[in-house]
mmCIF file of C-alpha atoms in Angstrom:
data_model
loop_
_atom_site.group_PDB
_atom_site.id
_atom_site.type_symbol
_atom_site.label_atom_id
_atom_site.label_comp_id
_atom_site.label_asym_id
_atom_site.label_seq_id
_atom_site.Cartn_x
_atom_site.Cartn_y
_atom_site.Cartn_z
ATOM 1 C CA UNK A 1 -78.882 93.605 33.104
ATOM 2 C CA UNK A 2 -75.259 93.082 34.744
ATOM 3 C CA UNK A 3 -74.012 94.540 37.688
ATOM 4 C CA UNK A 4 -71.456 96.022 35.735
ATOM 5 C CA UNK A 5 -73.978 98.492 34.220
ATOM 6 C CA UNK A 6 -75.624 98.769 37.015
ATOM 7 C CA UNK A 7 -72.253 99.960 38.688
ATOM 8 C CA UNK A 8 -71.850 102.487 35.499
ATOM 9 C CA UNK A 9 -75.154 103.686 35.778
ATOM 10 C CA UNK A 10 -74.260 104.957 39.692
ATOM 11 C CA UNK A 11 -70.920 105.937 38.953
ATOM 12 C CA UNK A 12 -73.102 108.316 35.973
ATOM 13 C CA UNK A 13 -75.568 109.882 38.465
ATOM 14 C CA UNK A 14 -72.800 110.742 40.811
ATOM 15 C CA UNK A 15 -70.602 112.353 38.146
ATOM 16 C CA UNK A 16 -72.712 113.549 35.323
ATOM 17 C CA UNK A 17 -69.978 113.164 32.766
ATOM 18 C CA UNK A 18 -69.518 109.540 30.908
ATOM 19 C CA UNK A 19 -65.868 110.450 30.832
ATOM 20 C CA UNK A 20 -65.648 111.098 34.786
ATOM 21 C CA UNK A 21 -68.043 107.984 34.846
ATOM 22 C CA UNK A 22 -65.744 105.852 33.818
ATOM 23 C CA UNK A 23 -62.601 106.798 34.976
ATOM 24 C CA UNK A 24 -64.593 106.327 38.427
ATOM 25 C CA UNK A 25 -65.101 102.846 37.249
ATOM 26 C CA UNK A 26 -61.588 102.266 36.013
ATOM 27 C CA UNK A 27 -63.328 101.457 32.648
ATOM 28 C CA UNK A 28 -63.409 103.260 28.864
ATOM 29 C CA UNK A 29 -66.017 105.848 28.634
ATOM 30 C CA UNK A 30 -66.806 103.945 25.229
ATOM 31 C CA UNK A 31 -67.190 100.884 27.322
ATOM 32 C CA UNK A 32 -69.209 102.907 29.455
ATOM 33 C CA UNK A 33 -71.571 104.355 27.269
ATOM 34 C CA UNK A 34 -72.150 101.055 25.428
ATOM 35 C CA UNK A 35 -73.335 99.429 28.296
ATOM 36 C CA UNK A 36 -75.785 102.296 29.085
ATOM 37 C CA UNK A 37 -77.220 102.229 25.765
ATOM 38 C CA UNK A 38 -77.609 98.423 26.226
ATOM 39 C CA UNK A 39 -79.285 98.598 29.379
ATOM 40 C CA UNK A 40 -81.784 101.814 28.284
ATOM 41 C CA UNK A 41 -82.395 99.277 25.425
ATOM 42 C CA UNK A 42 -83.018 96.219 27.602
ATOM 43 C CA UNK A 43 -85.295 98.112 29.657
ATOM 44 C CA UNK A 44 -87.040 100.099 27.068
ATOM 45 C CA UNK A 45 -86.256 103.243 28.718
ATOM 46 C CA UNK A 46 -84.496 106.619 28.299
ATOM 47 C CA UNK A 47 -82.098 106.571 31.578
ATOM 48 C CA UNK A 48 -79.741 109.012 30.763
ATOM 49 C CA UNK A 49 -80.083 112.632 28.982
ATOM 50 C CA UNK A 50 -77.154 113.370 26.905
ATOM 51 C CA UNK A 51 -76.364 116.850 26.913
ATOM 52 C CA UNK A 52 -73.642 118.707 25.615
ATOM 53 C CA UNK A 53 -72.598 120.075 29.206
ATOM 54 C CA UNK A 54 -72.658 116.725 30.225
ATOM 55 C CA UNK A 55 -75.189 113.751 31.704
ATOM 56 C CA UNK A 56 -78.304 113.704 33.497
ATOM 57 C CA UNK A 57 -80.554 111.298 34.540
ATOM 58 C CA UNK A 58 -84.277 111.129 33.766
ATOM 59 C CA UNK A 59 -87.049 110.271 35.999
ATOM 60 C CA UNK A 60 -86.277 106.430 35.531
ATOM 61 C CA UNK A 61 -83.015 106.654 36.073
ATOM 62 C CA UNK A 62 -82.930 108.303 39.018
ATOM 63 C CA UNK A 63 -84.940 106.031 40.306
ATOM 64 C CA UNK A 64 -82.770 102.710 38.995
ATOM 65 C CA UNK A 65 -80.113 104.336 40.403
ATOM 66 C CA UNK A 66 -81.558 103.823 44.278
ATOM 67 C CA UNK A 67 -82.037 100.315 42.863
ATOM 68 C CA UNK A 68 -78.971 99.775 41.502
ATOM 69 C CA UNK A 69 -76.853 100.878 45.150
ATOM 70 C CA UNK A 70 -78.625 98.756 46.906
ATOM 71 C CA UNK A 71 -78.066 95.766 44.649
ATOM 72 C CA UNK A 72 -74.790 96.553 44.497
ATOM 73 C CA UNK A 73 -74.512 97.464 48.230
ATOM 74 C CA UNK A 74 -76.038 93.623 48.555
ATOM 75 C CA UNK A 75 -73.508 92.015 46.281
ATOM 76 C CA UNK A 76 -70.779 93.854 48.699
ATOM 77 C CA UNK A 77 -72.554 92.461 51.448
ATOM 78 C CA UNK A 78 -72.633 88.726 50.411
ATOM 79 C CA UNK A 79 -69.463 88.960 49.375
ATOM 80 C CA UNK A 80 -68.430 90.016 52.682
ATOM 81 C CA UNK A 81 -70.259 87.348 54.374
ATOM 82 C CA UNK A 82 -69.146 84.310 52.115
#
C-alpha cells in the first residue's frame, strides 16, 4: 500500500467516476484503476463496485477511505511541520 493509492482511493469515494477520479488526481484513469486493483488485491478485498453508471464503494472501502484521509491528512501534517 502507497499513499498514492491511498490518495486515488479518496479522490474515488468523493467522485464516483475513475475518470473524474483521476483527473482530481492529475493522474490517467488507467493509472488510476491499476492501482485500485492492486491495492483490492493486496488487501484481499473488494473496495470498489464497478458499475456501469459509475463507482461505488463497498463496506470496506468506505471504511479505508476514513483511513486513508487521515493518513494522508498526517503526511500533510508532517510535511508541514518538517
Amino acid at each position: 500500500m502507497n499513499l498514492r493509492q491511498l490518495e486515488y482511493l479518496v479522490a474515488l469515494g468523493a467522485e464516483g467516476s475513475f475518470g473524474r477520479a483521476a483527473a482530481r488526481c492529475n493522474a490517467s484513469q488507467p493509472a488510476v484503476s491499476v492501482a485500485i486493483a492492486k491495492l483490492e488485491a493486496e488487501l484481499g478485498v473488494e473496495l470498489v463496485r464497478r458499475e456501469s453508471r459509475g463507482t461505488a464503494l463497498t463496506p470496506p472501502g468506505e471504511s479505508l477511505v476514513r483511513w486513508a484521509r487521515e493518513a494522508l491528512a498526517s503526511v500533510e501534517g508532517l510535511t508541514v511541520e518538517a
